[in-house]
mmCIF file of C-alpha atoms in Angstrom:
data_model
loop_
_atom_site.group_PDB
_atom_site.id
_atom_site.type_symbol
_atom_site.label_atom_id
_atom_site.label_comp_id
_atom_site.label_asym_id
_atom_site.label_seq_id
_atom_site.Cartn_x
_atom_site.Cartn_y
_atom_site.Cartn_z
ATOM 1 C CA LEU A 1309 -28.832 4.137 -1.985
ATOM 2 C CA ALA A 1310 -27.274 6.676 0.362
ATOM 3 C CA ALA A 1311 -28.935 8.887 2.987
ATOM 4 C CA ALA A 1312 -27.170 12.159 3.838
ATOM 5 C CA ASN A 1313 -28.185 15.570 5.217
ATOM 6 C CA GLY A 1314 -31.912 14.930 4.882
ATOM 7 C CA HIS A 1315 -31.628 13.676 1.300
ATOM 8 C CA LEU A 1316 -31.825 10.289 -0.382
ATOM 9 C CA LEU A 1317 -29.340 9.718 -3.209
ATOM 10 C CA VAL A 1318 -30.077 6.955 -5.714
ATOM 11 C CA SER A 1319 -27.664 5.719 -8.364
ATOM 12 C CA THR A 1320 -29.032 4.040 -11.480
ATOM 13 C CA THR A 1321 -27.782 1.659 -14.151
ATOM 14 C CA ASP A 1322 -27.926 4.346 -16.842
ATOM 15 C CA GLY A 1323 -25.297 6.453 -15.076
ATOM 16 C CA LYS A 1324 -27.566 9.075 -13.513
ATOM 17 C CA ILE A 1325 -27.729 9.861 -9.793
ATOM 18 C CA TYR A 1326 -31.020 11.238 -8.411
ATOM 19 C CA GLY A 1327 -31.395 13.283 -5.231
ATOM 20 C CA PHE A 1328 -34.677 13.299 -3.286
ATOM 21 C CA GLY A 1329 -35.738 15.549 -0.416
ATOM 22 C CA ASP A 1330 -38.869 16.475 1.525
ATOM 23 C CA ALA A 1331 -41.440 19.118 0.590
ATOM 24 C CA THR A 1332 -39.291 21.946 1.951
ATOM 25 C CA THR A 1333 -36.397 21.123 -0.374
ATOM 26 C CA GLU A 1334 -35.969 23.482 -3.314
ATOM 27 C CA PRO A 1335 -36.109 21.353 -6.495
ATOM 28 C CA VAL A 1336 -33.397 21.569 -9.135
ATOM 29 C CA ASP A 1337 -34.764 22.107 -12.626
ATOM 30 C CA ARG A 1338 -31.624 21.282 -14.550
ATOM 31 C CA PRO A 1339 -29.329 18.254 -14.347
ATOM 32 C CA ARG A 1340 -25.924 18.798 -12.795
ATOM 33 C CA GLN A 1341 -22.731 17.276 -14.082
ATOM 34 C CA HIS A 1342 -20.444 15.868 -11.415
ATOM 35 C CA PRO A 1343 -17.594 16.032 -11.049
ATOM 36 C CA ALA A 1344 -17.060 19.304 -12.847
ATOM 37 C CA ALA A 1345 -14.227 19.641 -15.317
ATOM 38 C CA PRO A 1346 -10.946 19.979 -13.401
ATOM 39 C CA GLN A 1347 -9.862 23.556 -12.899
ATOM 40 C CA ASP A 1348 -6.343 24.825 -13.329
ATOM 41 C CA LEU A 1349 -5.289 25.657 -9.768
ATOM 42 C CA SER A 1350 -1.652 26.243 -10.579
ATOM 43 C CA GLY A 1351 -1.767 29.926 -9.639
ATOM 44 C CA GLN A 1352 1.310 30.992 -7.731
ATOM 45 C CA ASP A 1353 1.398 32.409 -4.218
ATOM 46 C CA GLU A 1354 4.042 32.678 -1.515
ATOM 47 C CA ARG A 1355 3.673 28.984 -0.598
ATOM 48 C CA SER A 1356 3.569 27.411 -4.064
ATOM 49 C CA ASP A 1357 7.310 26.912 -4.372
ATOM 50 C CA LEU A 1358 7.484 25.532 -0.818
ATOM 51 C CA TYR A 1359 4.877 22.847 -1.495
ATOM 52 C CA ALA A 1360 6.299 21.936 -4.907
ATOM 53 C CA ALA A 1361 9.802 21.543 -3.496
ATOM 54 C CA ALA A 1362 8.563 19.599 -0.466
ATOM 55 C CA ALA A 1363 6.589 17.090 -2.549
ATOM 56 C CA GLN A 1364 9.459 16.566 -4.972
ATOM 57 C CA GLN A 1365 12.020 16.028 -2.221
ATOM 58 C CA ILE A 1366 9.723 13.744 -0.200
ATOM 59 C CA LEU A 1367 9.167 11.442 -3.164
ATOM 60 C CA GLN A 1368 12.854 11.390 -4.008
ATOM 61 C CA ARG A 1369 13.981 10.616 -0.468
ATOM 62 C CA ALA A 1370 11.222 8.150 0.327
ATOM 63 C CA ASP A 1371 11.471 6.401 -3.063
ATOM 64 C CA VAL A 1372 7.744 5.640 -2.891
ATOM 65 C CA GLN A 1373 5.565 6.167 -5.960
ATOM 66 C CA ARG A 1374 2.694 3.707 -5.497
ATOM 67 C CA GLY A 1375 0.491 2.557 -2.652
ATOM 68 C CA PHE A 1376 -1.110 4.565 0.130
ATOM 69 C CA ALA A 1377 0.066 7.823 1.678
ATOM 70 C CA LEU A 1378 -1.114 9.438 4.906
ATOM 71 C CA VAL A 1379 -0.912 13.204 5.452
ATOM 72 C CA TYR A 1380 -1.176 13.865 9.181
ATOM 73 C CA GLY A 1381 -2.449 17.375 9.734
ATOM 74 C CA SER A 1382 -3.368 18.099 6.114
ATOM 75 C CA GLU A 1383 -4.236 21.833 6.456
ATOM 76 C CA GLN A 1384 -5.699 22.979 3.082
ATOM 77 C CA GLY A 1385 -4.611 19.791 1.293
ATOM 78 C CA ARG A 1386 -1.863 21.433 -0.746
ATOM 79 C CA LEU A 1387 0.915 18.982 0.089
ATOM 80 C CA ALA A 1388 -1.419 16.106 -0.765
ATOM 81 C CA ARG A 1389 -2.248 17.751 -4.082
ATOM 82 C CA GLU A 1390 1.417 18.161 -5.052
ATOM 83 C CA LEU A 1391 2.198 14.568 -4.047
ATOM 84 C CA ALA A 1392 -0.705 13.286 -6.147
ATOM 85 C CA ARG A 1393 0.481 15.225 -9.197
ATOM 86 C CA ARG A 1394 3.948 13.673 -8.982
ATOM 87 C CA SER A 1395 3.113 10.069 -8.098
ATOM 88 C CA GLU A 1396 0.563 7.258 -8.324
ATOM 89 C CA LEU A 1397 -0.163 7.353 -4.592
ATOM 90 C CA PHE A 1398 -3.684 7.232 -3.211
ATOM 91 C CA ILE A 1399 -3.609 9.761 -0.379
ATOM 92 C CA TYR A 1400 -5.556 9.884 2.883
ATOM 93 C CA CYS A 1401 -5.570 13.178 4.779
ATOM 94 C CA LEU A 1402 -6.409 13.717 8.443
ATOM 95 C CA GLU A 1403 -7.295 17.198 9.719
ATOM 96 C CA SER A 1404 -8.862 18.268 13.032
ATOM 97 C CA ASP A 1405 -10.061 21.706 11.835
ATOM 98 C CA ALA A 1406 -13.513 21.317 10.242
ATOM 99 C CA GLN A 1407 -13.229 24.534 8.213
ATOM 100 C CA LYS A 1408 -9.901 23.461 6.722
ATOM 101 C CA VAL A 1409 -11.435 20.092 5.850
ATOM 102 C CA LEU A 1410 -14.276 21.793 3.978
ATOM 103 C CA GLU A 1411 -11.937 24.159 2.135
ATOM 104 C CA SER A 1412 -9.496 21.445 1.132
ATOM 105 C CA ARG A 1413 -12.285 19.171 -0.126
ATOM 106 C CA GLN A 1414 -13.633 21.983 -2.318
ATOM 107 C CA GLU A 1415 -10.193 22.805 -3.694
ATOM 108 C CA LEU A 1416 -9.329 19.179 -4.414
ATOM 109 C CA LEU A 1417 -12.737 18.544 -5.984
ATOM 110 C CA ALA A 1418 -12.211 21.481 -8.328
ATOM 111 C CA ALA A 1419 -8.778 20.091 -9.198
ATOM 112 C CA GLY A 1420 -10.337 16.725 -10.165
ATOM 113 C CA LEU A 1421 -8.429 14.878 -7.422
ATOM 114 C CA TYR A 1422 -10.949 14.443 -4.623
ATOM 115 C CA GLY A 1423 -12.287 10.920 -4.235
ATOM 116 C CA SER A 1424 -10.292 9.488 -7.126
ATOM 117 C CA ARG A 1425 -6.850 10.196 -5.641
ATOM 118 C CA ILE A 1426 -7.295 12.032 -2.337
ATOM 119 C CA VAL A 1427 -9.660 11.721 0.622
ATOM 120 C CA VAL A 1428 -9.823 14.203 3.521
ATOM 121 C CA ASP A 1429 -11.266 13.040 6.853
ATOM 122 C CA HIS A 1430 -12.194 15.236 9.808
ATOM 123 C CA CYS A 1431 -11.239 13.661 13.132
ATOM 124 C CA ASP A 1432 -9.298 14.047 16.343
ATOM 125 C CA LEU A 1433 -5.645 13.450 15.485
ATOM 126 C CA ALA A 1434 -5.115 11.831 18.886
ATOM 127 C CA SER A 1435 -7.320 8.891 17.912
ATOM 128 C CA ASP A 1436 -8.168 8.204 14.282
ATOM 129 C CA PRO A 1437 -10.087 5.252 12.775
ATOM 130 C CA TYR A 1438 -7.516 4.111 10.208
ATOM 131 C CA PRO A 1439 -6.068 0.571 10.391
ATOM 132 C CA ASN A 1440 -2.578 -0.416 11.420
ATOM 133 C CA TYR A 1441 0.251 -0.829 8.911
ATOM 134 C CA PHE A 1442 -1.535 0.527 5.808
ATOM 135 C CA ALA A 1443 0.613 3.536 4.850
ATOM 136 C CA ASN A 1444 3.528 3.223 2.435
ATOM 137 C CA LEU A 1445 4.332 6.882 3.144
ATOM 138 C CA ILE A 1446 3.506 9.239 6.036
ATOM 139 C CA VAL A 1447 4.082 13.020 5.875
ATOM 140 C CA SER A 1448 2.681 16.150 7.546
ATOM 141 C CA ASP A 1449 1.445 19.385 5.973
ATOM 142 C CA LYS A 1450 1.059 21.001 9.401
ATOM 143 C CA LEU A 1451 4.710 20.310 10.178
ATOM 144 C CA LEU A 1452 5.697 21.944 6.904
ATOM 145 C CA LEU A 1453 3.698 25.101 7.659
ATOM 146 C CA THR A 1454 4.201 25.531 11.386
ATOM 147 C CA GLY A 1455 7.295 23.547 12.257
ATOM 148 C CA GLN A 1456 5.279 21.502 14.772
ATOM 149 C CA MET A 1457 4.541 17.800 14.283
ATOM 150 C CA PRO A 1458 0.936 16.989 15.235
ATOM 151 C CA GLY A 1459 -0.492 13.853 16.772
ATOM 152 C CA ASP A 1460 0.657 11.226 19.233
ATOM 153 C CA PRO A 1461 3.836 9.566 17.872
ATOM 154 C CA LYS A 1462 2.631 6.027 18.578
ATOM 155 C CA GLU A 1463 -0.763 6.759 17.036
ATOM 156 C CA VAL A 1464 0.863 8.123 13.881
ATOM 157 C CA THR A 1465 3.484 5.402 13.422
ATOM 158 C CA ARG A 1466 1.078 2.518 14.038
ATOM 159 C CA HIS A 1467 -0.127 3.218 10.488
ATOM 160 C CA LEU A 1468 3.350 2.860 8.966
ATOM 161 C CA LYS A 1469 3.718 -0.271 6.871
ATOM 162 C CA PRO A 1470 6.423 -2.709 8.056
ATOM 163 C CA GLU A 1471 9.150 -3.830 5.648
ATOM 164 C CA GLY A 1472 9.451 -0.702 3.554
ATOM 165 C CA GLY A 1473 7.011 1.932 4.830
ATOM 166 C CA VAL A 1474 8.595 5.409 5.044
ATOM 167 C CA LEU A 1475 7.946 8.293 7.419
ATOM 168 C CA CYS A 1476 9.400 11.438 5.804
ATOM 169 C CA LEU A 1477 9.338 14.576 7.957
ATOM 170 C CA GLY A 1478 11.013 17.927 7.520
ATOM 171 C CA ALA A 1479 11.174 20.947 5.268
ATOM 172 C CA PRO A 1480 12.815 21.537 1.874
ATOM 173 C CA SER A 1481 16.141 23.298 1.628
ATOM 174 C CA SER A 1482 14.339 26.322 0.127
ATOM 175 C CA ALA A 1483 12.377 26.944 3.357
ATOM 176 C CA VAL A 1484 13.316 29.931 5.489
ATOM 177 C CA SER A 1485 15.919 29.120 8.106
ATOM 178 C CA GLN A 1486 13.614 29.737 11.086
ATOM 179 C CA LEU A 1487 11.034 27.241 9.789
ATOM 180 C CA ALA A 1488 13.712 24.670 8.996
ATOM 181 C CA GLU A 1489 15.162 24.990 12.496
ATOM 182 C CA ARG A 1490 11.751 24.651 14.204
ATOM 183 C CA THR A 1491 10.871 21.673 12.046
ATOM 184 C CA SER A 1492 14.134 19.881 12.752
ATOM 185 C CA ALA A 1493 13.821 20.465 16.504
ATOM 186 C CA SER A 1494 10.183 19.351 16.546
ATOM 187 C CA VAL A 1495 10.919 16.095 14.715
ATOM 188 C CA ALA A 1496 13.924 15.372 16.928
ATOM 189 C CA ALA A 1497 11.760 15.682 20.048
ATOM 190 C CA TRP A 1498 8.744 13.865 18.562
ATOM 191 C CA LEU A 1499 10.369 10.816 16.995
ATOM 192 C CA PRO A 1500 11.813 9.053 20.097
ATOM 193 C CA GLU A 1501 8.303 8.791 21.546
ATOM 194 C CA ALA A 1502 7.301 6.612 18.577
ATOM 195 C CA GLN A 1503 9.595 3.878 19.945
ATOM 196 C CA LEU A 1504 10.566 2.475 16.556
ATOM 197 C CA GLU A 1505 14.288 2.185 17.300
ATOM 198 C CA ASP A 1506 14.284 -1.623 17.261
ATOM 199 C CA GLN A 1507 12.500 -1.919 13.911
ATOM 200 C CA ALA A 1508 13.428 1.093 11.795
ATOM 201 C CA GLU A 1509 16.325 2.784 10.045
ATOM 202 C CA VAL A 1510 16.560 6.542 10.637
ATOM 203 C CA GLU A 1511 18.430 8.853 8.272
ATOM 204 C CA ARG A 1512 18.704 12.655 8.433
ATOM 205 C CA VAL A 1513 19.713 14.465 5.234
ATOM 206 C CA ASP A 1514 19.302 18.116 4.173
ATOM 207 C CA GLY A 1515 16.561 19.001 6.635
ATOM 208 C CA TRP A 1516 14.586 15.769 6.196
ATOM 209 C CA THR A 1517 14.242 12.847 8.597
ATOM 210 C CA ARG A 1518 13.489 9.578 6.829
ATOM 211 C CA VAL A 1519 12.335 6.626 8.924
ATOM 212 C CA THR A 1520 12.162 3.329 7.023
ATOM 213 C CA ARG A 1521 10.328 0.640 8.935
ATOM 214 C CA GLY A 1522 11.764 -2.864 8.931
ATOM 215 C CA PRO A 1523 10.203 -6.207 9.948
ATOM 216 C CA LEU A 1524 8.004 -6.361 13.012
ATOM 217 C CA PRO A 1525 9.738 -7.999 15.986
ATOM 218 C CA GLY A 1526 9.044 -11.720 16.095
ATOM 219 C CA VAL A 1527 7.447 -11.921 12.667
ATOM 220 C CA GLY A 1528 7.637 -15.218 10.768
ATOM 221 C CA TYR A 1529 7.199 -16.115 7.099
ATOM 222 C CA TRP A 1530 5.252 -18.895 5.360
ATOM 223 C CA THR A 1531 7.615 -19.612 2.483
ATOM 224 C CA HIS A 1532 6.648 -23.139 1.333
ATOM 225 C CA GLN A 1533 3.461 -25.094 0.805
ATOM 226 C CA TYR A 1534 3.826 -26.548 4.290
ATOM 227 C CA GLY A 1535 5.454 -23.603 6.013
ATOM 228 C CA ASN A 1536 9.167 -24.120 5.379
ATOM 229 C CA ALA A 1537 11.714 -26.373 3.724
ATOM 230 C CA GLY A 1538 11.221 -28.955 6.467
ATOM 231 C CA ASN A 1539 7.468 -29.298 5.747
ATOM 232 C CA THR A 1540 6.667 -28.760 9.429
ATOM 233 C CA ALA A 1541 3.343 -26.994 8.710
ATOM 234 C CA CYS A 1542 4.319 -24.355 11.275
ATOM 235 C CA VAL A 1543 6.798 -21.471 11.346
ATOM 236 C CA ASP A 1544 8.682 -19.555 14.015
ATOM 237 C CA ASP A 1545 6.306 -16.559 14.135
ATOM 238 C CA GLN A 1546 6.040 -15.083 17.652
ATOM 239 C CA ARG A 1547 3.507 -12.315 16.936
ATOM 240 C CA VAL A 1548 0.300 -14.064 15.906
ATOM 241 C CA LYS A 1549 -1.835 -14.728 18.971
ATOM 242 C CA GLY A 1550 -5.505 -14.840 19.837
ATOM 243 C CA GLY A 1551 -7.892 -12.071 18.853
ATOM 244 C CA VAL A 1552 -6.988 -12.093 15.146
ATOM 245 C CA ARG A 1553 -8.854 -9.511 13.039
ATOM 246 C CA ILE A 1554 -8.968 -8.602 9.350
ATOM 247 C CA LEU A 1555 -6.244 -6.114 8.378
ATOM 248 C CA TRP A 1556 -7.428 -5.531 4.798
ATOM 249 C CA TYR A 1557 -9.792 -7.063 2.266
ATOM 250 C CA GLY A 1558 -10.248 -6.965 -1.494
ATOM 251 C CA ASP A 1559 -8.427 -8.511 -4.426
ATOM 252 C CA PRO A 1560 -7.754 -11.022 -5.783
ATOM 253 C CA GLY A 1561 -11.203 -12.338 -4.865
ATOM 254 C CA PRO A 1562 -12.610 -15.742 -5.847
ATOM 255 C CA SER A 1563 -12.978 -15.337 -9.614
ATOM 256 C CA GLN A 1564 -9.349 -16.190 -10.428
ATOM 257 C CA MET A 1565 -8.900 -18.833 -7.739
ATOM 258 C CA VAL A 1566 -8.724 -22.586 -8.151
ATOM 259 C CA ASN A 1567 -11.583 -24.504 -6.551
ATOM 260 C CA ARG A 1568 -10.367 -25.313 -3.052
ATOM 261 C CA HIS A 1569 -11.590 -28.920 -3.347
ATOM 262 C CA PHE A 1570 -8.979 -29.514 -6.034
ATOM 263 C CA GLY A 1571 -6.166 -29.158 -3.490
ATOM 264 C CA ALA A 1572 -4.299 -26.300 -5.162
ATOM 265 C CA THR A 1573 -1.190 -24.466 -3.969
ATOM 266 C CA ALA A 1574 -1.645 -22.350 -0.853
ATOM 267 C CA PRO A 1575 -0.610 -18.664 -0.831
ATOM 268 C CA LEU A 1576 2.858 -17.829 0.449
ATOM 269 C CA SER A 1577 3.777 -14.860 2.631
ATOM 270 C CA ALA A 1578 7.341 -13.580 2.970
ATOM 271 C CA HIS A 1579 9.009 -10.235 3.676
ATOM 272 C CA GLY A 1580 5.791 -8.249 3.455
ATOM 273 C CA ARG A 1581 4.526 -9.799 0.206
ATOM 274 C CA LEU A 1582 1.689 -12.233 -0.409
ATOM 275 C CA PHE A 1583 1.970 -14.576 -3.410
ATOM 276 C CA VAL A 1584 -1.272 -16.115 -4.690
ATOM 277 C CA GLN A 1585 -1.553 -18.615 -7.551
ATOM 278 C CA GLY A 1586 -4.794 -18.542 -9.513
ATOM 279 C CA GLU A 1587 -6.114 -20.583 -12.402
ATOM 280 C CA GLU A 1588 -3.941 -18.904 -15.024
ATOM 281 C CA SER A 1589 -1.757 -16.362 -13.263
ATOM 282 C CA LEU A 1590 0.515 -15.751 -10.312
ATOM 283 C CA MET A 1591 -0.287 -12.585 -8.341
ATOM 284 C CA ALA A 1592 1.642 -10.609 -5.740
ATOM 285 C CA TYR A 1593 0.160 -8.233 -3.167
ATOM 286 C CA ASP A 1594 1.437 -6.199 -0.268
ATOM 287 C CA ALA A 1595 0.772 -8.412 2.763
ATOM 288 C CA TYR A 1596 0.049 -5.429 5.032
ATOM 289 C CA ASN A 1597 -2.300 -3.259 2.971
ATOM 290 C CA GLY A 1598 -3.414 -5.356 -0.008
ATOM 291 C CA GLN A 1599 -1.763 -3.123 -2.628
ATOM 292 C CA PHE A 1600 -1.497 -4.986 -5.958
ATOM 293 C CA LEU A 1601 2.159 -5.415 -6.910
ATOM 294 C CA TRP A 1602 2.338 -7.534 -10.065
ATOM 295 C CA GLU A 1603 0.771 -10.395 -12.001
ATOM 296 C CA LEU A 1604 2.390 -13.027 -14.213
ATOM 297 C CA GLU A 1605 0.555 -15.372 -16.563
ATOM 298 C CA ASN A 1606 1.265 -19.020 -15.843
ATOM 299 C CA PRO A 1607 -1.469 -21.151 -17.436
ATOM 300 C CA GLU A 1608 0.718 -24.268 -17.363
ATOM 301 C CA ALA A 1609 2.018 -23.884 -13.838
ATOM 302 C CA ILE A 1610 -1.069 -24.780 -11.844
ATOM 303 C CA ARG A 1611 -0.987 -28.070 -9.978
ATOM 304 C CA THR A 1612 -3.880 -29.688 -8.190
ATOM 305 C CA GLY A 1613 -3.400 -32.528 -5.783
ATOM 306 C CA VAL A 1614 -6.759 -34.284 -6.092
ATOM 307 C CA TYR A 1615 -7.521 -35.172 -9.703
ATOM 308 C CA ASN A 1616 -4.056 -34.969 -11.261
ATOM 309 C CA ASN A 1617 -2.283 -36.572 -8.305
ATOM 310 C CA TYR A 1618 0.416 -33.885 -8.404
ATOM 311 C CA GLU A 1619 2.362 -32.500 -5.481
ATOM 312 C CA PRO A 1620 0.691 -29.054 -5.430
ATOM 313 C CA GLY A 1621 3.565 -27.127 -3.816
ATOM 314 C CA ASN A 1622 5.195 -25.577 -6.881
ATOM 315 C CA LEU A 1623 5.968 -22.172 -5.298
ATOM 316 C CA VAL A 1624 8.796 -21.294 -2.918
ATOM 317 C CA ALA A 1625 9.603 -17.814 -1.543
ATOM 318 C CA GLY A 1626 13.252 -16.913 -0.996
ATOM 319 C CA ASP A 1627 14.714 -13.834 0.651
ATOM 320 C CA ASP A 1628 14.059 -11.481 -2.279
ATOM 321 C CA CYS A 1629 12.899 -13.871 -4.977
ATOM 322 C CA LEU A 1630 10.219 -16.419 -5.768
ATOM 323 C CA PHE A 1631 10.699 -19.825 -7.410
ATOM 324 C CA MET A 1632 7.898 -21.168 -9.599
ATOM 325 C CA VAL A 1633 7.883 -24.640 -11.122
ATOM 326 C CA VAL A 1634 6.276 -24.911 -14.575
ATOM 327 C CA LYS A 1635 6.369 -28.495 -15.894
ATOM 328 C CA ASP A 1636 10.062 -29.255 -16.557
ATOM 329 C CA GLU A 1637 11.404 -25.797 -15.617
ATOM 330 C CA CYS A 1638 11.931 -23.864 -12.403
ATOM 331 C CA ARG A 1639 11.781 -20.104 -12.853
ATOM 332 C CA GLN A 1640 13.360 -17.649 -10.431
ATOM 333 C CA LEU A 1641 11.420 -14.370 -10.211
ATOM 334 C CA ASP A 1642 12.183 -11.042 -8.582
ATOM 335 C CA ALA A 1643 9.788 -10.906 -5.618
ATOM 336 C CA ALA A 1644 9.272 -7.140 -5.920
ATOM 337 C CA THR A 1645 8.553 -6.939 -9.654
ATOM 338 C CA GLY A 1646 7.825 -10.458 -10.944
ATOM 339 C CA GLN A 1647 10.639 -10.133 -13.496
ATOM 340 C CA GLU A 1648 12.252 -13.442 -14.428
ATOM 341 C CA LEU A 1649 15.839 -13.611 -13.197
ATOM 342 C CA ARG A 1650 16.857 -17.130 -14.117
ATOM 343 C CA ARG A 1651 15.453 -20.373 -15.462
ATOM 344 C CA PHE A 1652 16.558 -23.807 -14.265
ATOM 345 C CA THR A 1653 16.030 -26.720 -16.638
ATOM 346 C CA MET A 1654 15.839 -30.453 -16.012
ATOM 347 C CA PRO A 1655 19.096 -32.461 -15.910
ATOM 348 C CA GLU A 1656 19.892 -34.087 -19.257
ATOM 349 C CA THR A 1657 19.164 -37.510 -17.804
ATOM 350 C CA HIS A 1658 15.540 -36.476 -17.269
ATOM 351 C CA ALA A 1659 15.027 -34.119 -20.238
ATOM 352 C CA ASP A 1660 12.622 -36.508 -21.922
ATOM 353 C CA GLY A 1661 9.688 -34.119 -22.326
ATOM 354 C CA GLU A 1662 7.609 -36.058 -19.828
ATOM 355 C CA SER A 1663 9.414 -35.661 -16.502
ATOM 356 C CA GLN A 1664 8.507 -32.673 -14.336
ATOM 357 C CA TRP A 1665 10.070 -30.891 -11.428
ATOM 358 C CA GLY A 1666 8.811 -32.374 -8.176
ATOM 359 C CA TYR A 1667 9.557 -31.065 -4.721
ATOM 360 C CA VAL A 1668 11.425 -27.752 -4.592
ATOM 361 C CA ALA A 1669 12.696 -25.947 -1.476
ATOM 362 C CA TYR A 1670 14.831 -22.967 -0.491
ATOM 363 C CA SER A 1671 17.003 -22.764 2.609
ATOM 364 C CA ASN A 1672 19.989 -20.613 3.610
ATOM 365 C CA GLY A 1673 20.523 -19.277 0.109
ATOM 366 C CA ARG A 1674 20.372 -22.668 -1.615
#
C-alpha cells in the first residue's frame, strides 16, 4: 500500500497495481502500462556532445563502473543519463529547482532509466538527507553547465566513500574555453574548503580535478577471527566511539548464514571491504555502502567450533588479499575480485589426507 496525492495505490500478487481516489476523482476506463516502452532520446542539440564527452572522460579518469554515483546539482538529468548509459552505476541526483526535478524525472522515465538506474530528489543542497560515505563517484551537472560548483564542500564530500571513492569535477576538453576557465577556477576555490587534504589524493589533468579518498584518519581493521594476528580481540581503531548508528543495511541477510550457535567464523573488515562466510560461499561487500563485490563457492571451507570442535578462524585478511583455509589447503585470493592468486598445500610430512590447516595468520607481509 502507498498513499500519495489523495490516492491509494495497491499492488497485487498478479502484477497489477490499482489506484483508488475519492468521488471527485475521474476514473480511468482503460488499464495503463507502466513503465512505457523506453523512447529514443538520442536527438542531438548544442549540448549533446558536451554531455557525451563529459561522461566518457569522467568514467575514464575516475575508473569507476559499479556502485553508487551522486550528481550534485543535476539540472535536467542529462549527465546522469549519459553516465548510466556507459556504466553499471546506480545514480542519485540532487537538485534544488523543483521544475528541473519534474522535467528530469519525466525525461528519464521516458528513457527507461528512472527508478531502475537513476533517482532524482528535490532538496536544499546545503543540507541533504543522504548518508555518509555511500558514493563511489561524485560529479556535478551544474558545474558542467555554469562553471560554478554548488553546495557546501563539507556537505558534498561527507558522502564520498573512503578507500577508493572519487570526486571528479571539471569540463571536457571540447568545452568552450570560457566555461573551462570558470570551471577550473570554481573547483580550485571550492575544494580547499572540503578539508580532505589529509585523506585524499588530488590530481589535475586536462581540465578535470580528480580527488581519490583514502582511509579515514584513525581507522582500524579487523583482519583475523580475534582481531589481529596476536588474537587480542581488539584493534587499534581510534574512530569508533559512542553513538554508533547503522550506515547501511541489506545483503547478505540471514538465509546464507551459519547458525550463530554453531560458533562459525566472524566477518572480517579490512581496507574498505567486508568479508562474510556463509554456509556454502564466501562473500565480499563494500564496508561503507554495502555494494556487493564478489562471491566464491566454498562448501568445504566452513568450520564450526561447537559440534565439530574445529578452530573456526579459517579466514585472514591481508593488505590486498584474503587467505581462506579449505581442509588441507590455504588459498590466497585477490581481495578486490575474489580471483585465486596462489594455493598453499600441506607439507609432505602432513600430506596424509586427514590433516588440516589449523591456525593461520598474516602480519607484516608474511
